[in-house]
PDB file of C-alpha atoms and ligand atoms in Angstrom:
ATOM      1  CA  UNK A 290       0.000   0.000   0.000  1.00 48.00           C
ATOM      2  CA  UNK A 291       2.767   1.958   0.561  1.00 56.00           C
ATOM      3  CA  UNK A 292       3.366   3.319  -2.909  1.00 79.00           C
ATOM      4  CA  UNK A 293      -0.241   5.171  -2.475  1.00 90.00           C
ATOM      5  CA  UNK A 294      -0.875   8.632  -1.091  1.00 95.00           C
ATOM      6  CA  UNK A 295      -3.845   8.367   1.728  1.00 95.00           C
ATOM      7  CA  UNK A 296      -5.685  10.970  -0.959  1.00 94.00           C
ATOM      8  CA  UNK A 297      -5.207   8.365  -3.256  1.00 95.00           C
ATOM      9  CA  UNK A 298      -6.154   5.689  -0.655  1.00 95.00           C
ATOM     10  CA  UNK A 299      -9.577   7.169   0.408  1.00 94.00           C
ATOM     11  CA  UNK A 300     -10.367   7.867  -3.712  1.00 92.00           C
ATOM     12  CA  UNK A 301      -9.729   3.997  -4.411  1.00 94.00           C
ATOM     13  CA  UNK A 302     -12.454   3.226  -1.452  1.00 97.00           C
ATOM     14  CA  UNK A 303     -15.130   1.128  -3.053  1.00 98.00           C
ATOM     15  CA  UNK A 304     -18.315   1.522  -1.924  1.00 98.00           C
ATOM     16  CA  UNK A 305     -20.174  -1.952  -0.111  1.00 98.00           C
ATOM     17  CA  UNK A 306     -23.647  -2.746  -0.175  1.00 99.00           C
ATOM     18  CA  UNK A 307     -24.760  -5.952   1.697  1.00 99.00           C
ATOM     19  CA  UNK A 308     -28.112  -7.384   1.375  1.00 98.00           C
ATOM     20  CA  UNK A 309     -28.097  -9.910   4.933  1.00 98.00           C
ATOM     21  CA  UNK A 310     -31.217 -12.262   4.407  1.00 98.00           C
ATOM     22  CA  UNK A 311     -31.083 -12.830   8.262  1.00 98.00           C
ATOM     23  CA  UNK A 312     -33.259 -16.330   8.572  1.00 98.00           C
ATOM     24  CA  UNK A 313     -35.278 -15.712   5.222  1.00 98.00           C
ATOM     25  CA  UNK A 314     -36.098 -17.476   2.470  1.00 98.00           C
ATOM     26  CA  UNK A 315     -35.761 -21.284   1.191  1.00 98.00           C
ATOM     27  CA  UNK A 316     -32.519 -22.236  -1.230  1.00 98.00           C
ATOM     28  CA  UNK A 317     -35.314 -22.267  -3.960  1.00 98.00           C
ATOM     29  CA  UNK A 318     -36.623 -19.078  -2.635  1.00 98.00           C
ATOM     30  CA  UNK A 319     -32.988 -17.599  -2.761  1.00 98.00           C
ATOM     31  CA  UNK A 320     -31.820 -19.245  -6.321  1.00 98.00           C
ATOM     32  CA  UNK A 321     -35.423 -17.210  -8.044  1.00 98.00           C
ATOM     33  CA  UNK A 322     -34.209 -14.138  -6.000  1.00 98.00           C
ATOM     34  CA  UNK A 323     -31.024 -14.335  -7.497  1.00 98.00           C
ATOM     35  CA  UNK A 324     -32.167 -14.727 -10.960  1.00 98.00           C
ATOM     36  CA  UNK A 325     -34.716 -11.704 -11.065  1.00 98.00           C
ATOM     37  CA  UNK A 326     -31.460  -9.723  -9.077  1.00 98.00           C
ATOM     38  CA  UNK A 327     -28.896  -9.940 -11.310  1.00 98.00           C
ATOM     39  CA  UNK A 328     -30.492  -8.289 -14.315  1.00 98.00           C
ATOM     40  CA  UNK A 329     -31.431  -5.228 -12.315  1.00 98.00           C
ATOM     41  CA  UNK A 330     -27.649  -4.682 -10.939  1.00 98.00           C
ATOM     42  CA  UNK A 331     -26.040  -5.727 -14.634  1.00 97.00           C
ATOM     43  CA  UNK A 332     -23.318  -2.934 -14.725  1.00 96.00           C
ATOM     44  CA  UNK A 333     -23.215  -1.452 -12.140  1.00 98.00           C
ATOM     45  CA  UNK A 334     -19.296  -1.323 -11.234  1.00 97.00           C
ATOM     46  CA  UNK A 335     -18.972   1.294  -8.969  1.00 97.00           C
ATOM     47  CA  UNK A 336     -20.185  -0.523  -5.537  1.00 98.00           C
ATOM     48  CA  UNK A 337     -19.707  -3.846  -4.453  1.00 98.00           C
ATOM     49  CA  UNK A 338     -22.814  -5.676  -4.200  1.00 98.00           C
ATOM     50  CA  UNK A 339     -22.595  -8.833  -1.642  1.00 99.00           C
ATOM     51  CA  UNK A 340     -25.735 -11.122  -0.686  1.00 99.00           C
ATOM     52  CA  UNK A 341     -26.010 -13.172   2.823  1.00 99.00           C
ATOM     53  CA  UNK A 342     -28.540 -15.757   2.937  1.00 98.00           C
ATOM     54  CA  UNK A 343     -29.208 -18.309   5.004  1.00 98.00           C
ATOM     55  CA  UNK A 344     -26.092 -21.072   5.015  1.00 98.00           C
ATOM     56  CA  UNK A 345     -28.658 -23.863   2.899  1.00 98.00           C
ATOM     57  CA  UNK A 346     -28.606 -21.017   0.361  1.00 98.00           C
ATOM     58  CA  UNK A 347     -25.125 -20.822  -0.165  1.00 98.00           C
ATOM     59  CA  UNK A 348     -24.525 -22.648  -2.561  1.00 98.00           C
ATOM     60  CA  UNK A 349     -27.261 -23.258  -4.690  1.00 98.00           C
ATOM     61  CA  UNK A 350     -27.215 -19.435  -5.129  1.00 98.00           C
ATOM     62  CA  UNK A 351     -23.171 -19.450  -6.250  1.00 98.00           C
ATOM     63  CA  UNK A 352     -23.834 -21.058  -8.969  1.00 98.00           C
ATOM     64  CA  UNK A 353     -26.371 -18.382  -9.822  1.00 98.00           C
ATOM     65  CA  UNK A 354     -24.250 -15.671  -9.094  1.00 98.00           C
ATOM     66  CA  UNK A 355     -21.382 -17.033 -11.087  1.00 97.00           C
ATOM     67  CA  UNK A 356     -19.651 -14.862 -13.699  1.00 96.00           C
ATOM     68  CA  UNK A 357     -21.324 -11.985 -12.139  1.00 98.00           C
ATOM     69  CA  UNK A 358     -20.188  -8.858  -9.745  1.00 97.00           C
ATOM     70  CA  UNK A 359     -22.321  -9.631  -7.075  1.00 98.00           C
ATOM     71  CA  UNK A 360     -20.643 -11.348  -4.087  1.00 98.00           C
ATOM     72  CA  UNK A 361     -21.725 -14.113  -1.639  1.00 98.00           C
ATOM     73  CA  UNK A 362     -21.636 -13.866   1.987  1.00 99.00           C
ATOM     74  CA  UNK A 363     -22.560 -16.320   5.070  1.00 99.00           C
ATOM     75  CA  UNK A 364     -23.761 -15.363   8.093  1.00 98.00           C
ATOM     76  CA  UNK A 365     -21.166 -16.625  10.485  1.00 98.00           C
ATOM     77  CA  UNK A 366     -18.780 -19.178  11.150  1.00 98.00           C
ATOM     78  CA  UNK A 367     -16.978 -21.352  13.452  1.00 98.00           C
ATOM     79  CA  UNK A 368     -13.117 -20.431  13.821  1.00 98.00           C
ATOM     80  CA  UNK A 369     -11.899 -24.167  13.740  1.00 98.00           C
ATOM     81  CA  UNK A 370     -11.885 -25.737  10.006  1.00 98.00           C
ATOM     82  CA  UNK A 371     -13.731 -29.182  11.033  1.00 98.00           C
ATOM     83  CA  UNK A 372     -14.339 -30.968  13.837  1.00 98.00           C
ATOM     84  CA  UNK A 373     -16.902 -32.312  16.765  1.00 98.00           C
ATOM     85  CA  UNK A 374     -18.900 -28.842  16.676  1.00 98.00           C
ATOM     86  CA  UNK A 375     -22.329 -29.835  16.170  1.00 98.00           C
ATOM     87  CA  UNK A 376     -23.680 -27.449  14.159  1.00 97.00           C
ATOM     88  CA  UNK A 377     -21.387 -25.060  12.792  1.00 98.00           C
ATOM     89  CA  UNK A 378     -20.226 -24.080   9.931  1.00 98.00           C
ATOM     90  CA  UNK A 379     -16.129 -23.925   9.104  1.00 98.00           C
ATOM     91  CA  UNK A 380     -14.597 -21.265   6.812  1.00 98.00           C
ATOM     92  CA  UNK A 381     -13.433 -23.820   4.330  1.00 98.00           C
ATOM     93  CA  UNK A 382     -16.932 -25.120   4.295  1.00 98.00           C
ATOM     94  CA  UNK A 383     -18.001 -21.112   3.361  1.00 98.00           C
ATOM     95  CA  UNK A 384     -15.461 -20.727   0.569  1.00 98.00           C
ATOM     96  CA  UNK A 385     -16.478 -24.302  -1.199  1.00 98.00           C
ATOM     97  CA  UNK A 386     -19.949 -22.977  -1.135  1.00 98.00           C
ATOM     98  CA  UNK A 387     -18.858 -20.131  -2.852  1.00 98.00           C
ATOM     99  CA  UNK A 388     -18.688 -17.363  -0.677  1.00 98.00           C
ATOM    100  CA  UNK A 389     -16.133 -14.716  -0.167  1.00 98.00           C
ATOM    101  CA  UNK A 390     -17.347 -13.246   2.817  1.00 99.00           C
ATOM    102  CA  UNK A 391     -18.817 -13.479   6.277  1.00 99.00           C
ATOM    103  CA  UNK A 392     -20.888 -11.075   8.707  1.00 99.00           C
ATOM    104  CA  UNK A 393     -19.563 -11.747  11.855  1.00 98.00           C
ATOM    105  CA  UNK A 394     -20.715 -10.615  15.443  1.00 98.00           C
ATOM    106  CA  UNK A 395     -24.122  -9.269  14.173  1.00 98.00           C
ATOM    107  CA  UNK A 396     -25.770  -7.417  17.154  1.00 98.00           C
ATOM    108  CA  UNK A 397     -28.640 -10.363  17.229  1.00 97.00           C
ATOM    109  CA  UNK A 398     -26.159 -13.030  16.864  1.00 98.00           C
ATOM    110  CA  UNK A 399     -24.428 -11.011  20.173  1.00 98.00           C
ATOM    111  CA  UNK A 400     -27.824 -10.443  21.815  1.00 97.00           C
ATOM    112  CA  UNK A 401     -29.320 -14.430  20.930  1.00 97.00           C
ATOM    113  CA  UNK A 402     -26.407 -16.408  20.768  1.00 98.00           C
ATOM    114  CA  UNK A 403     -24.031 -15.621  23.095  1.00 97.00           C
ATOM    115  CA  UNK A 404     -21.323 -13.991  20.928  1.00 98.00           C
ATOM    116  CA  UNK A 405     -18.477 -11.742  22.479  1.00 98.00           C
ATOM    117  CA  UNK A 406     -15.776  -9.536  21.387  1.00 98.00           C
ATOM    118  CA  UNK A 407     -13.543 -12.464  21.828  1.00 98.00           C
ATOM    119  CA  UNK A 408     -15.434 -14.903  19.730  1.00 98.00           C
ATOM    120  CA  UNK A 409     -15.943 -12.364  17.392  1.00 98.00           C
ATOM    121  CA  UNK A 410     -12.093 -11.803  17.255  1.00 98.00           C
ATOM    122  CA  UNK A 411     -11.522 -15.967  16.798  1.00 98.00           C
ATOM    123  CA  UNK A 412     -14.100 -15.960  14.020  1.00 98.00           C
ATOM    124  CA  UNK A 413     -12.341 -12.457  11.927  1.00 98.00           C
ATOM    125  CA  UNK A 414      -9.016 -14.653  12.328  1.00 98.00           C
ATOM    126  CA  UNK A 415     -10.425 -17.791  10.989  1.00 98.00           C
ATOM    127  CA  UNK A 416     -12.224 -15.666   7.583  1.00 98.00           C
ATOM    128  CA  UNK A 417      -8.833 -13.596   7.303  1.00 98.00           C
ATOM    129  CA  UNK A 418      -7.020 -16.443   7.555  1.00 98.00           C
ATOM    130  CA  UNK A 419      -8.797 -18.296   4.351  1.00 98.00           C
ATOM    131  CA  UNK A 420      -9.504 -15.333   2.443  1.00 98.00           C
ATOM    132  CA  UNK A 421     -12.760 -14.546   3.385  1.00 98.00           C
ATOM    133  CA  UNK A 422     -13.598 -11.020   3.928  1.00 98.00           C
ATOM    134  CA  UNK A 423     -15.110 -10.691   7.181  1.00 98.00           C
ATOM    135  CA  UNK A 424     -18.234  -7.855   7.540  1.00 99.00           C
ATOM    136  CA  UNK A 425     -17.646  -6.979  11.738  1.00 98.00           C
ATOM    137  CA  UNK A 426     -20.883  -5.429  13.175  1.00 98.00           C
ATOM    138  CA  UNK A 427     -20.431  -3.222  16.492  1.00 98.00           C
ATOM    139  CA  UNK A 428     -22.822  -0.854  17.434  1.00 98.00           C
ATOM    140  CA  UNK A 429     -24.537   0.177  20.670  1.00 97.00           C
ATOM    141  CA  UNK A 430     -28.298  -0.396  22.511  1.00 96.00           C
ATOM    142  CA  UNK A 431     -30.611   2.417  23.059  1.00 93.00           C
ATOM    143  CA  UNK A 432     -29.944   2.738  26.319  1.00 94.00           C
ATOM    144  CA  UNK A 433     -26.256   2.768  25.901  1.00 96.00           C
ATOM    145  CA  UNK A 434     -26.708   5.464  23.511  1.00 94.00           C
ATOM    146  CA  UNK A 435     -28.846   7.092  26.218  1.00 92.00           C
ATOM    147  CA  UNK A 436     -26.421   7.158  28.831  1.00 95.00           C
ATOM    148  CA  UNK A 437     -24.024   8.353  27.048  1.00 96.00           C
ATOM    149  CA  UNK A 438     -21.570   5.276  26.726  1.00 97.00           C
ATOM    150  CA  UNK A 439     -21.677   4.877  22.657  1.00 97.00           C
ATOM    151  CA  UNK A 440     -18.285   5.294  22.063  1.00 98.00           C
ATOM    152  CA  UNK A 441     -16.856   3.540  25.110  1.00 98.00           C
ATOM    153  CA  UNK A 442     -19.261   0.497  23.484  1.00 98.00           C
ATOM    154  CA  UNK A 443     -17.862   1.142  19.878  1.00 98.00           C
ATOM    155  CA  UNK A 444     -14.239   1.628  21.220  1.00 98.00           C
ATOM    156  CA  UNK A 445     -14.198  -1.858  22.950  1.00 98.00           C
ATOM    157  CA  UNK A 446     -16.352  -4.066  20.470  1.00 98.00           C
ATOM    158  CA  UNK A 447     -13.856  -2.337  17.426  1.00 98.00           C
ATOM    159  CA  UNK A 448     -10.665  -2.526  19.622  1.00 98.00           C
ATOM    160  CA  UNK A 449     -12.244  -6.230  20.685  1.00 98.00           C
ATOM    161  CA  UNK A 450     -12.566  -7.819  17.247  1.00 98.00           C
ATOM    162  CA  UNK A 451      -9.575  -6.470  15.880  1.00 98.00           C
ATOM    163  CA  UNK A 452      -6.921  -7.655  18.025  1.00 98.00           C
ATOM    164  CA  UNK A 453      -4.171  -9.134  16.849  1.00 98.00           C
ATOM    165  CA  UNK A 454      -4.570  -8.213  13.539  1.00 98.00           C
ATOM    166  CA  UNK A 455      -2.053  -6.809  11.199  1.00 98.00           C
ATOM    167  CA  UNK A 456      -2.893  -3.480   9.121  1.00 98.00           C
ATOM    168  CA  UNK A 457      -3.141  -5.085   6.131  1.00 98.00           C
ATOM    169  CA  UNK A 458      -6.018  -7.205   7.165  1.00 98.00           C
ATOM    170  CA  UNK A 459      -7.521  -4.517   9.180  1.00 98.00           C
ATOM    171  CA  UNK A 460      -7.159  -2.649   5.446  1.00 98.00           C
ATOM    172  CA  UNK A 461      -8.715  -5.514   3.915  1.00 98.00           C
ATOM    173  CA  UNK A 462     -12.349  -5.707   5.822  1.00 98.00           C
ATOM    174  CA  UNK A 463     -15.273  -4.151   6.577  1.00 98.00           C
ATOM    175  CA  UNK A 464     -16.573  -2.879   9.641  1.00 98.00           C
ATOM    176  CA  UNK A 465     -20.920  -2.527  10.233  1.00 98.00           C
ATOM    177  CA  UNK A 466     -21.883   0.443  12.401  1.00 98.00           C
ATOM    178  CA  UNK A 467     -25.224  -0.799  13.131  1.00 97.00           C
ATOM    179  CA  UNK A 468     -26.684   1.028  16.195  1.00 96.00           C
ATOM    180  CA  UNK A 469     -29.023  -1.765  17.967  1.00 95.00           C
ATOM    181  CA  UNK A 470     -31.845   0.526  18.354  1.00 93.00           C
ATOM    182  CA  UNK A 471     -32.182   1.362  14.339  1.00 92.00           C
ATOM    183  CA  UNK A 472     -32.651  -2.384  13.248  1.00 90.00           C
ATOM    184  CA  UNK A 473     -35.634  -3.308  11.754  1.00 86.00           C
ATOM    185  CA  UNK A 474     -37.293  -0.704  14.004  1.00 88.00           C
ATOM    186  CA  UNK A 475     -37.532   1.808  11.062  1.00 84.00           C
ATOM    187  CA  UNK A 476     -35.780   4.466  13.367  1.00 84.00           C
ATOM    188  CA  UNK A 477     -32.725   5.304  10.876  1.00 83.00           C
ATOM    189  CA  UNK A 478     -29.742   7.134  12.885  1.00 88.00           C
ATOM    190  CA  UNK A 479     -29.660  10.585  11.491  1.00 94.00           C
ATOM    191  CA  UNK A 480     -26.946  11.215   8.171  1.00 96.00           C
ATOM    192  CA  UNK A 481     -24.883  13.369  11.403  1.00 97.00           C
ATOM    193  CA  UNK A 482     -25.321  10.813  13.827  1.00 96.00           C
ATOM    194  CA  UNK A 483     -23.718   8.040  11.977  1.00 97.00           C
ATOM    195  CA  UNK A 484     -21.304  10.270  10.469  1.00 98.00           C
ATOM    196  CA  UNK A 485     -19.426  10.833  13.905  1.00 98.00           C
ATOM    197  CA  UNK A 486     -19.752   7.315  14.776  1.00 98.00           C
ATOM    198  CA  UNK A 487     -17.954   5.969  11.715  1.00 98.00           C
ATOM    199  CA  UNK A 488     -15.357   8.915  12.042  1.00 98.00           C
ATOM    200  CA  UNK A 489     -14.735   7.654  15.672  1.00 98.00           C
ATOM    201  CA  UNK A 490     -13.997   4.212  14.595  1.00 98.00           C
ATOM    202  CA  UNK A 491     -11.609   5.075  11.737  1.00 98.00           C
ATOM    203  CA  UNK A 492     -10.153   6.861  14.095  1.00 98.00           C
ATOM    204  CA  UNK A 493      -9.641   3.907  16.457  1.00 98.00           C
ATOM    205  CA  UNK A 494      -8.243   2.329  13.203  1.00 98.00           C
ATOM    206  CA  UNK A 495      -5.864   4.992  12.696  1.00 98.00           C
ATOM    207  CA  UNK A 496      -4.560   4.947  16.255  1.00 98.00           C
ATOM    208  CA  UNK A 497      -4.113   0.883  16.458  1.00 98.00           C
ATOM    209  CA  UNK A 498      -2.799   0.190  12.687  1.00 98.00           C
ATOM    210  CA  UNK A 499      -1.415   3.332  11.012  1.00 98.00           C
ATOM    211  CA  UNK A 500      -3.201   6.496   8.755  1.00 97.00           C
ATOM    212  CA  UNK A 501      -2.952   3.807   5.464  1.00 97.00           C
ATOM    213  CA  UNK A 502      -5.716   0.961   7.354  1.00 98.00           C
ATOM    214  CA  UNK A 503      -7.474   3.702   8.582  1.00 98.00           C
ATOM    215  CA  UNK A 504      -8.205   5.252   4.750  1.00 98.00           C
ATOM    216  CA  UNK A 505      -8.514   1.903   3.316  1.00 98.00           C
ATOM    217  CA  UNK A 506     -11.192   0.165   5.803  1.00 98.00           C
ATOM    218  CA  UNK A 507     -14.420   0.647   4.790  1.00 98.00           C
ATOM    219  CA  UNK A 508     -17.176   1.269   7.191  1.00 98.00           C
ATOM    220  CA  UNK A 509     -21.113   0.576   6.742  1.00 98.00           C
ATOM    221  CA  UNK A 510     -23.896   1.822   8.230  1.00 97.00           C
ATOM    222  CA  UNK A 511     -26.413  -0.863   8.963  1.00 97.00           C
ATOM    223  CA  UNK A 512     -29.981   0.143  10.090  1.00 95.00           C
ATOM    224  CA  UNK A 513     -33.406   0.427   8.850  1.00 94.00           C
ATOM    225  CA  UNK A 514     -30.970   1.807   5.588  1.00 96.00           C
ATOM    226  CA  UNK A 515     -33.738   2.396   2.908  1.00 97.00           C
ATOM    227  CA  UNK A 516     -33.869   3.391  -0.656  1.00 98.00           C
ATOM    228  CA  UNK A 517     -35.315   6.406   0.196  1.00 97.00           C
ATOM    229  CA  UNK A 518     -32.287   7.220   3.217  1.00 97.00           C
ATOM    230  CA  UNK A 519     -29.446   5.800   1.359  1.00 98.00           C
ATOM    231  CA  UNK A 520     -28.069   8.809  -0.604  1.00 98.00           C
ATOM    232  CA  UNK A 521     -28.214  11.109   2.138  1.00 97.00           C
ATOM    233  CA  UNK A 522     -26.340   8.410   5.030  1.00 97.00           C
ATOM    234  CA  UNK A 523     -23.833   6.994   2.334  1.00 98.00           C
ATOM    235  CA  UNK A 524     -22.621  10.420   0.985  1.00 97.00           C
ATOM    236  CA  UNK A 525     -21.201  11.261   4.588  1.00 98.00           C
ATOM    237  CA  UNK A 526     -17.400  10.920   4.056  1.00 97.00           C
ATOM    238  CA  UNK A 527     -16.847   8.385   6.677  1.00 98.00           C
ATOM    239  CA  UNK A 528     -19.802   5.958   5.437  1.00 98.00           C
ATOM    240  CA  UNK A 529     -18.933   3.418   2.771  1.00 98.00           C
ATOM    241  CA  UNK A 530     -22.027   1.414   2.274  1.00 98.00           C
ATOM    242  CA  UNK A 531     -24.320  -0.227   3.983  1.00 98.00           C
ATOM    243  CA  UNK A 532     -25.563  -3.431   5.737  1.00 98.00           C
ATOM    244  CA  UNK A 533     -29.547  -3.757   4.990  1.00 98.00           C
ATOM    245  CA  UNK A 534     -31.541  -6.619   6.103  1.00 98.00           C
ATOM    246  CA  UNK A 535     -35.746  -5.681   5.892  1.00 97.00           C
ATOM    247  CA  UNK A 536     -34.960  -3.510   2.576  1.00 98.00           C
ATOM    248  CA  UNK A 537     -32.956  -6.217   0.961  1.00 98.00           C
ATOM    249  CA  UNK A 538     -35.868  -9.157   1.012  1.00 98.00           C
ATOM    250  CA  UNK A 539     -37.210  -8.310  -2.762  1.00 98.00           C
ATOM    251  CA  UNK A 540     -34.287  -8.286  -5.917  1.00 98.00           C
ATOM    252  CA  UNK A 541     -36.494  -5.003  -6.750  1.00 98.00           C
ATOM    253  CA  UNK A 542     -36.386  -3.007  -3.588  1.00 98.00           C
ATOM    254  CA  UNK A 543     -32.918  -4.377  -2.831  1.00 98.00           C
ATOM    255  CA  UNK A 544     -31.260  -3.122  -6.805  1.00 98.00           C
ATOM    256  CA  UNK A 545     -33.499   0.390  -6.101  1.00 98.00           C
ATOM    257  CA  UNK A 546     -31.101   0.490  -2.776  1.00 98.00           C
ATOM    258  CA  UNK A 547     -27.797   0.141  -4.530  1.00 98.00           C
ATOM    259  CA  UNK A 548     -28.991   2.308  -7.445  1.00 98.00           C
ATOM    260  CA  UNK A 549     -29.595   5.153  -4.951  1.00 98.00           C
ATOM    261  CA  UNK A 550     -26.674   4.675  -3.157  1.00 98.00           C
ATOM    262  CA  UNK A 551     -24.055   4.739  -5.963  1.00 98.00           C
ATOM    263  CA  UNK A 552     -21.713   7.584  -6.055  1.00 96.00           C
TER     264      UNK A 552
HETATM  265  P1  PGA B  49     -32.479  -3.681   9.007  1.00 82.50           P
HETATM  266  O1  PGA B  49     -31.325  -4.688   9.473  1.00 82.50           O
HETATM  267  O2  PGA B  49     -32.002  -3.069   7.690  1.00 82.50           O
HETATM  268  O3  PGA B  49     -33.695  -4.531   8.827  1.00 82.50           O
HETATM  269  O4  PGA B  49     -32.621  -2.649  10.049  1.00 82.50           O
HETATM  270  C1  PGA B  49     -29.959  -4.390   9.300  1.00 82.50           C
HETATM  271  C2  PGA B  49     -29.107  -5.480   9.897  1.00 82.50           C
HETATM  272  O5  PGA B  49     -29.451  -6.006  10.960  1.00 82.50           O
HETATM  273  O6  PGA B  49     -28.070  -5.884   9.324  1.00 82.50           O
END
């Protein structure tokens, strides 16, 4: 990287838009959505475009998605590659199914399943470590936000699921700012209000693994992001796409989305 100014850095930042299915939709249900979405995003160049089903849909949909720009995501993942781990799913297991990359430490997999910063940390290491891009969610609950303790939250969970990392993998992925309180309740963070989160976070980047990561990482926003709110939230400087989940859930709502949020 070092043969790049950071000007040069920041203008080579590609913007990410990630459709995450959550626990929607059938492999069949997935491989039609796939087929009406492709012809509605032919190209478009200028953002990446990643889907995350559910892990059944994997890969039925790859071989959909074959050829094309749009990228496949799980997700999660287990951090050991095979084993007596009833029920989980190994990044070698992702990348045969097609995928090249993986939400990890999504604030209901946190909330539900008993995920922590150090968990999270094990599963980034296991994705970097195969080539998967990992997506990292952090983000705080209302009544952190309330009492005042957002970036304390943001500062640990970023600081958490980094560590150990060098700053060319830190470079490499994406963080989700997805304040707890704006998923799927239709209550968007204001354009402002995500803005200074994501410009506290790159700055944790900075501080931890040099001015280069910090201009390099890209950060979503990941929240009740609609077609209607997308412009206005992604055209902050410090926001780099987003993470949708309700407005991804039809190929013509979801392509409407990207559209709107392309630079
Ligand atoms: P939402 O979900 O767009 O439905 O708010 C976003 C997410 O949880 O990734």
């Amino acid at each position: 990287m070092a043969e790049y100014t950071l000007k040069e850095i920041i203008m080579q930042r590609k913007r990410i838009i990630a459709g995450n299915f959550k626990m929607n939709k059938t492999a069949s249900e997935a491989v039609e959505y796939a087929k009406a979405f492709l012809p509605l995003v032919k190209g478009i160049d200028d953002v990446e475009i990643v889907l995350c089903p559910p892990s059944t849909c994997l890969q039925p949909m790859s071989v959909v998605l074959e050829g094309s720009a749009v990228g496949l995501g799980a997700q999660n993942l287990y951090w050991k590659d095979s084993g007596a781990f009833t029920g989980e799913i190994s990044a070698p297991m992702l990348l045969d199914a097609g995928c090249g990359y993986v939400i990890i430490g999504h604030s209901e997999r946190r909330a539900y399943f008993g995920e922590t910063d150090q968990t999270v940390n094990e599963k980034v290491k296991a994705a970097l470590g195969h080539g998967l891009t990992p997506i990292i969610c952090v983000g705080e609950v209302l009544e952190e936000r309330e009492s005042g303790e957002t970036e304390a939250v943001v500062d640990r969970q970023v600081r958490g699921g980094l560590a150990g990392l060098s700053s060319d993998q830190v470079a490499s992925l994406v963080i989700a700012y997805e304040p707890v309180w704006a998923i799927g309740t239709g209550k968007t963070a204001t354009p402002q209000m995500a803005q200074e989160v994501h410009h506290f976070i790159r700055g944790i980047v900075a501080a931890d693994f040099g001015a280069e990561a910090a201009a390099a990482v890209r950060i979503q926003y990941g929240g009740s992001m609609k077609a209607d709110n997308v412009a206005e939230l992604i055209s902050q400087p410090d926001i780099d796409g987003g993470l949708v989940g309700g407005a991804c859930l039809t190929p013509d709502g979801f392509a409407t989305l990207i559209t709107n949020g392309r630079p």
